[in-house]
Amino acid sequence: MASPSDLYVGGDAVYILDGGNNRIIVTDPGFHNARAIDNLQLDGNAYQMKEPEGIFVTPENDIYVADTGNSQIIVLNDEGSILRVYQKPESSMFVGASSFVPVSMVVDRMGTIYVACKGNPNGAAMLSQAGEFLGYFGINKTPVNFQVVMERLWRSLLSDKQKEGVAK
């Protein structure tokens, strides 16, 4: 293993996400009988993960992978066939990040996917099984006070050159 990035233990299997080799190692709880899932297929074509960081396995053995380098979540079966792909949600409510860079996720019993993304301070993005953006979970509220409002107003009136001078 080049660089294990995540681990999921469920049922009678241990799933190790080997991010350095872009593969999944599946073994029993005693770490015997290991096998690799590394020949992924998407619509009959070879698919290569890129710097995956997170893994989650449902009770139905659907394997969710935060394919970080490809900016998407893939769902595959035990043989490596990709069943679904989740990309950046098409929603005006999905804010706080210019891109969708998932690093980890979990799936609840209802099938809702909770995704932690790089560069998104709004909490975990919640997606439906259809990939629709449902909102954020665990949003950190930022208190708004008079000073914050005045600073934002002031900065909105400054030119780019003036903003550079203020930053120094």
PDB file of C-alpha atoms in Angstrom:
ATOM      1  CA  MET A   1       0.000   0.000   0.000  1.00  0.00           C
ATOM      2  CA  ALA A   2       1.378   3.357  -1.009  1.00  0.00           C
ATOM      3  CA  SER A   3      -0.761   5.715   1.036  1.00  0.00           C
ATOM      4  CA  PRO A   4      -3.868   4.438   2.821  1.00  0.00           C
ATOM      5  CA  SER A   5      -6.295   7.335   3.151  1.00  0.00           C
ATOM      6  CA  ASP A   6      -9.375   5.819   4.814  1.00  0.00           C
ATOM      7  CA  LEU A   7     -10.752   2.653   6.343  1.00  0.00           C
ATOM      8  CA  TYR A   8     -14.249   1.232   6.721  1.00  0.00           C
ATOM      9  CA  VAL A   9     -15.077  -1.776   8.892  1.00  0.00           C
ATOM     10  CA  GLY A  10     -18.465  -3.364   8.353  1.00  0.00           C
ATOM     11  CA  GLY A  11     -19.916  -6.813   8.711  1.00  0.00           C
ATOM     12  CA  ASP A  12     -17.290  -9.404   7.899  1.00  0.00           C
ATOM     13  CA  ALA A  13     -15.040  -7.161   5.803  1.00  0.00           C
ATOM     14  CA  VAL A  14     -12.506  -4.370   6.170  1.00  0.00           C
ATOM     15  CA  TYR A  15     -12.271  -1.886   3.280  1.00  0.00           C
ATOM     16  CA  ILE A  16      -8.987   0.011   3.031  1.00  0.00           C
ATOM     17  CA  LEU A  17      -8.841   2.910   0.599  1.00  0.00           C
ATOM     18  CA  ASP A  18      -5.308   2.933  -0.789  1.00  0.00           C
ATOM     19  CA  GLY A  19      -5.292   6.495  -2.111  1.00  0.00           C
ATOM     20  CA  GLY A  20      -1.688   6.309  -3.302  1.00  0.00           C
ATOM     21  CA  ASN A  21      -2.492   3.425  -5.653  1.00  0.00           C
ATOM     22  CA  ASN A  22      -6.084   4.512  -6.432  1.00  0.00           C
ATOM     23  CA  ARG A  23      -7.574   1.226  -5.311  1.00  0.00           C
ATOM     24  CA  ILE A  24      -9.588  -0.462  -2.577  1.00  0.00           C
ATOM     25  CA  ILE A  25      -8.248  -3.411  -0.599  1.00  0.00           C
ATOM     26  CA  VAL A  26     -10.920  -5.694   0.885  1.00  0.00           C
ATOM     27  CA  THR A  27      -9.957  -8.157   3.591  1.00  0.00           C
ATOM     28  CA  ASP A  28     -11.485 -10.040   6.486  1.00  0.00           C
ATOM     29  CA  PRO A  29     -11.273  -8.600  10.037  1.00  0.00           C
ATOM     30  CA  GLY A  30      -8.095 -10.622  10.653  1.00  0.00           C
ATOM     31  CA  PHE A  31      -6.478  -8.997   7.592  1.00  0.00           C
ATOM     32  CA  HIS A  32      -6.297 -12.301   5.700  1.00  0.00           C
ATOM     33  CA  ASN A  33      -7.607 -13.130   2.232  1.00  0.00           C
ATOM     34  CA  ALA A  34      -7.003  -9.640   0.853  1.00  0.00           C
ATOM     35  CA  ARG A  35      -8.154  -8.721  -2.631  1.00  0.00           C
ATOM     36  CA  ALA A  36      -7.993  -5.487  -4.587  1.00  0.00           C
ATOM     37  CA  ILE A  37     -10.754  -3.608  -6.350  1.00  0.00           C
ATOM     38  CA  ASP A  38      -8.736  -1.670  -8.895  1.00  0.00           C
ATOM     39  CA  ASN A  39     -10.200  -2.424 -12.323  1.00  0.00           C
ATOM     40  CA  LEU A  40     -13.168  -0.087 -12.182  1.00  0.00           C
ATOM     41  CA  GLN A  41     -15.722   0.037 -14.988  1.00  0.00           C
ATOM     42  CA  LEU A  42     -18.066   2.905 -15.869  1.00  0.00           C
ATOM     43  CA  ASP A  43     -20.528   2.158 -18.688  1.00  0.00           C
ATOM     44  CA  GLY A  44     -18.228  -0.580 -19.983  1.00  0.00           C
ATOM     45  CA  ASN A  45     -15.130   1.653 -20.032  1.00  0.00           C
ATOM     46  CA  ALA A  46     -12.144   1.607 -17.683  1.00  0.00           C
ATOM     47  CA  TYR A  47     -12.297   4.229 -14.946  1.00  0.00           C
ATOM     48  CA  GLN A  48      -9.377   5.501 -12.869  1.00  0.00           C
ATOM     49  CA  MET A  49      -9.860   7.033  -9.438  1.00  0.00           C
ATOM     50  CA  LYS A  50      -7.645  10.018  -8.711  1.00  0.00           C
ATOM     51  CA  GLU A  51      -6.440  10.675  -5.164  1.00  0.00           C
ATOM     52  CA  PRO A  52      -9.481   9.184  -3.385  1.00  0.00           C
ATOM     53  CA  GLU A  53      -9.746  10.207   0.267  1.00  0.00           C
ATOM     54  CA  GLY A  54     -12.914   8.718   1.783  1.00  0.00           C
ATOM     55  CA  ILE A  55     -14.818   5.424   1.754  1.00  0.00           C
ATOM     56  CA  PHE A  56     -18.179   4.292   3.144  1.00  0.00           C
ATOM     57  CA  VAL A  57     -19.991   0.972   2.639  1.00  0.00           C
ATOM     58  CA  THR A  58     -23.744   0.528   3.066  1.00  0.00           C
ATOM     59  CA  PRO A  59     -25.370  -2.592   4.563  1.00  0.00           C
ATOM     60  CA  GLU A  60     -26.256  -3.521   0.947  1.00  0.00           C
ATOM     61  CA  ASN A  61     -22.491  -3.481   0.155  1.00  0.00           C
ATOM     62  CA  ASP A  62     -22.657  -0.416  -2.090  1.00  0.00           C
ATOM     63  CA  ILE A  63     -19.188   1.150  -1.843  1.00  0.00           C
ATOM     64  CA  TYR A  64     -19.120   4.965  -1.820  1.00  0.00           C
ATOM     65  CA  VAL A  65     -15.759   6.591  -2.600  1.00  0.00           C
ATOM     66  CA  ALA A  66     -14.882  10.280  -2.336  1.00  0.00           C
ATOM     67  CA  ASP A  67     -12.918  10.455  -5.588  1.00  0.00           C
ATOM     68  CA  THR A  68     -11.322  13.730  -4.557  1.00  0.00           C
ATOM     69  CA  GLY A  69      -9.015  14.265  -7.541  1.00  0.00           C
ATOM     70  CA  ASN A  70     -11.904  13.757  -9.979  1.00  0.00           C
ATOM     71  CA  SER A  71     -14.194  16.024  -7.884  1.00  0.00           C
ATOM     72  CA  GLN A  72     -16.954  13.466  -7.526  1.00  0.00           C
ATOM     73  CA  ILE A  73     -18.337  10.594  -5.499  1.00  0.00           C
ATOM     74  CA  ILE A  74     -18.556   7.192  -7.134  1.00  0.00           C
ATOM     75  CA  VAL A  75     -20.693   4.296  -5.971  1.00  0.00           C
ATOM     76  CA  LEU A  76     -19.562   0.836  -6.993  1.00  0.00           C
ATOM     77  CA  ASN A  77     -20.340  -2.778  -6.332  1.00  0.00           C
ATOM     78  CA  ASP A  78     -17.985  -5.420  -4.970  1.00  0.00           C
ATOM     79  CA  GLU A  79     -16.717  -6.282  -8.475  1.00  0.00           C
ATOM     80  CA  GLY A  80     -15.723  -2.702  -9.329  1.00  0.00           C
ATOM     81  CA  SER A  81     -18.631  -1.751 -11.590  1.00  0.00           C
ATOM     82  CA  ILE A  82     -19.607   1.854 -10.992  1.00  0.00           C
ATOM     83  CA  LEU A  83     -23.323   2.117 -10.298  1.00  0.00           C
ATOM     84  CA  ARG A  84     -23.672   5.891  -9.827  1.00  0.00           C
ATOM     85  CA  VAL A  85     -21.599   9.065 -10.015  1.00  0.00           C
ATOM     86  CA  TYR A  86     -22.341  12.206  -7.994  1.00  0.00           C
ATOM     87  CA  GLN A  87     -20.864  15.485  -9.185  1.00  0.00           C
ATOM     88  CA  LYS A  88     -21.286  19.087  -8.035  1.00  0.00           C
ATOM     89  CA  PRO A  89     -24.979  19.666  -7.364  1.00  0.00           C
ATOM     90  CA  GLU A  90     -26.796  21.914  -9.823  1.00  0.00           C
ATOM     91  CA  SER A  91     -28.391  24.224  -7.273  1.00  0.00           C
ATOM     92  CA  SER A  92     -28.205  27.920  -6.531  1.00  0.00           C
ATOM     93  CA  MET A  93     -28.350  26.939  -2.851  1.00  0.00           C
ATOM     94  CA  PHE A  94     -25.013  25.102  -3.103  1.00  0.00           C
ATOM     95  CA  VAL A  95     -22.758  27.978  -2.072  1.00  0.00           C
ATOM     96  CA  GLY A  96     -19.501  28.552  -0.289  1.00  0.00           C
ATOM     97  CA  ALA A  97     -17.317  26.627  -2.689  1.00  0.00           C
ATOM     98  CA  SER A  98     -16.571  27.225  -6.326  1.00  0.00           C
ATOM     99  CA  SER A  99     -15.994  23.512  -6.802  1.00  0.00           C
ATOM    100  CA  PHE A 100     -17.178  20.190  -5.410  1.00  0.00           C
ATOM    101  CA  VAL A 101     -14.167  18.435  -3.878  1.00  0.00           C
ATOM    102  CA  PRO A 102     -15.440  15.629  -1.621  1.00  0.00           C
ATOM    103  CA  VAL A 103     -13.070  14.229   1.002  1.00  0.00           C
ATOM    104  CA  SER A 104     -15.411  12.001   2.994  1.00  0.00           C
ATOM    105  CA  MET A 105     -19.050  10.986   3.216  1.00  0.00           C
ATOM    106  CA  VAL A 106     -21.539   8.839   5.069  1.00  0.00           C
ATOM    107  CA  VAL A 107     -24.941   7.548   4.000  1.00  0.00           C
ATOM    108  CA  ASP A 108     -27.875   7.213   6.372  1.00  0.00           C
ATOM    109  CA  ARG A 109     -30.589   4.527   6.319  1.00  0.00           C
ATOM    110  CA  MET A 110     -32.815   6.723   4.142  1.00  0.00           C
ATOM    111  CA  GLY A 111     -30.081   7.035   1.517  1.00  0.00           C
ATOM    112  CA  THR A 112     -29.165  10.663   2.226  1.00  0.00           C
ATOM    113  CA  ILE A 113     -25.483  11.295   1.522  1.00  0.00           C
ATOM    114  CA  TYR A 114     -23.611  13.659   3.875  1.00  0.00           C
ATOM    115  CA  VAL A 115     -20.499  14.990   2.140  1.00  0.00           C
ATOM    116  CA  ALA A 116     -17.568  16.899   3.632  1.00  0.00           C
ATOM    117  CA  CYS A 117     -15.922  19.009   0.914  1.00  0.00           C
ATOM    118  CA  LYS A 118     -12.618  20.872   0.821  1.00  0.00           C
ATOM    119  CA  GLY A 119     -13.042  24.612   0.954  1.00  0.00           C
ATOM    120  CA  ASN A 120     -16.708  24.564   1.974  1.00  0.00           C
ATOM    121  CA  PRO A 121     -17.261  26.007   5.476  1.00  0.00           C
ATOM    122  CA  ASN A 122     -21.030  25.524   5.436  1.00  0.00           C
ATOM    123  CA  GLY A 123     -21.083  22.051   6.988  1.00  0.00           C
ATOM    124  CA  ALA A 124     -21.702  18.712   5.330  1.00  0.00           C
ATOM    125  CA  ALA A 125     -23.588  18.968   2.040  1.00  0.00           C
ATOM    126  CA  MET A 126     -26.639  16.698   2.036  1.00  0.00           C
ATOM    127  CA  LEU A 127     -27.494  14.986  -1.255  1.00  0.00           C
ATOM    128  CA  SER A 128     -30.452  12.786  -2.140  1.00  0.00           C
ATOM    129  CA  GLN A 129     -29.947   9.447  -3.877  1.00  0.00           C
ATOM    130  CA  ALA A 130     -30.817  11.297  -7.107  1.00  0.00           C
ATOM    131  CA  GLY A 131     -27.956  13.754  -6.453  1.00  0.00           C
ATOM    132  CA  GLU A 132     -30.193  16.703  -5.550  1.00  0.00           C
ATOM    133  CA  PHE A 133     -28.780  19.169  -3.048  1.00  0.00           C
ATOM    134  CA  LEU A 134     -30.923  19.092   0.109  1.00  0.00           C
ATOM    135  CA  GLY A 135     -29.070  21.605   2.266  1.00  0.00           C
ATOM    136  CA  TYR A 136     -26.260  21.645   4.793  1.00  0.00           C
ATOM    137  CA  PHE A 137     -25.904  19.683   8.017  1.00  0.00           C
ATOM    138  CA  GLY A 138     -24.052  21.218  10.955  1.00  0.00           C
ATOM    139  CA  ILE A 139     -23.704  24.745   9.623  1.00  0.00           C
ATOM    140  CA  ASN A 140     -21.482  26.960  11.749  1.00  0.00           C
ATOM    141  CA  LYS A 141     -23.385  30.195  12.260  1.00  0.00           C
ATOM    142  CA  THR A 142     -21.261  33.332  12.094  1.00  0.00           C
ATOM    143  CA  PRO A 143     -22.475  36.070  14.401  1.00  0.00           C
ATOM    144  CA  VAL A 144     -23.268  39.293  12.602  1.00  0.00           C
ATOM    145  CA  ASN A 145     -22.657  42.476  14.525  1.00  0.00           C
ATOM    146  CA  PHE A 146     -22.334  46.139  13.677  1.00  0.00           C
ATOM    147  CA  GLN A 147     -18.559  45.930  13.169  1.00  0.00           C
ATOM    148  CA  VAL A 148     -18.856  43.066  10.650  1.00  0.00           C
ATOM    149  CA  VAL A 149     -21.574  44.879   8.698  1.00  0.00           C
ATOM    150  CA  MET A 150     -19.572  48.117   8.566  1.00  0.00           C
ATOM    151  CA  GLU A 151     -16.389  46.327   7.490  1.00  0.00           C
ATOM    152  CA  ARG A 152     -18.200  44.569   4.634  1.00  0.00           C
ATOM    153  CA  LEU A 153     -19.855  47.822   3.566  1.00  0.00           C
ATOM    154  CA  TRP A 154     -16.521  49.664   3.691  1.00  0.00           C
ATOM    155  CA  ARG A 155     -14.737  46.966   1.658  1.00  0.00           C
ATOM    156  CA  SER A 156     -17.504  46.992  -0.949  1.00  0.00           C
ATOM    157  CA  LEU A 157     -16.830  50.703  -1.553  1.00  0.00           C
ATOM    158  CA  LEU A 158     -13.042  50.377  -1.928  1.00  0.00           C
ATOM    159  CA  SER A 159     -11.261  49.891  -5.240  1.00  0.00           C
ATOM    160  CA  ASP A 160      -9.020  46.832  -5.716  1.00  0.00           C
ATOM    161  CA  LYS A 161      -5.921  49.018  -5.219  1.00  0.00           C
ATOM    162  CA  GLN A 162      -7.339  50.458  -1.990  1.00  0.00           C
ATOM    163  CA  LYS A 163      -8.195  46.943  -0.759  1.00  0.00           C
ATOM    164  CA  GLU A 164      -4.566  45.898  -1.325  1.00  0.00           C
ATOM    165  CA  GLY A 165      -3.397  48.820   0.837  1.00  0.00           C
ATOM    166  CA  VAL A 166      -5.800  47.904   3.632  1.00  0.00           C
ATOM    167  CA  ALA A 167      -4.623  44.265   3.619  1.00  0.00           C
ATOM    168  CA  LYS A 168      -0.993  45.334   4.289  1.00  0.00           C
TER     169      LYS A 168
END
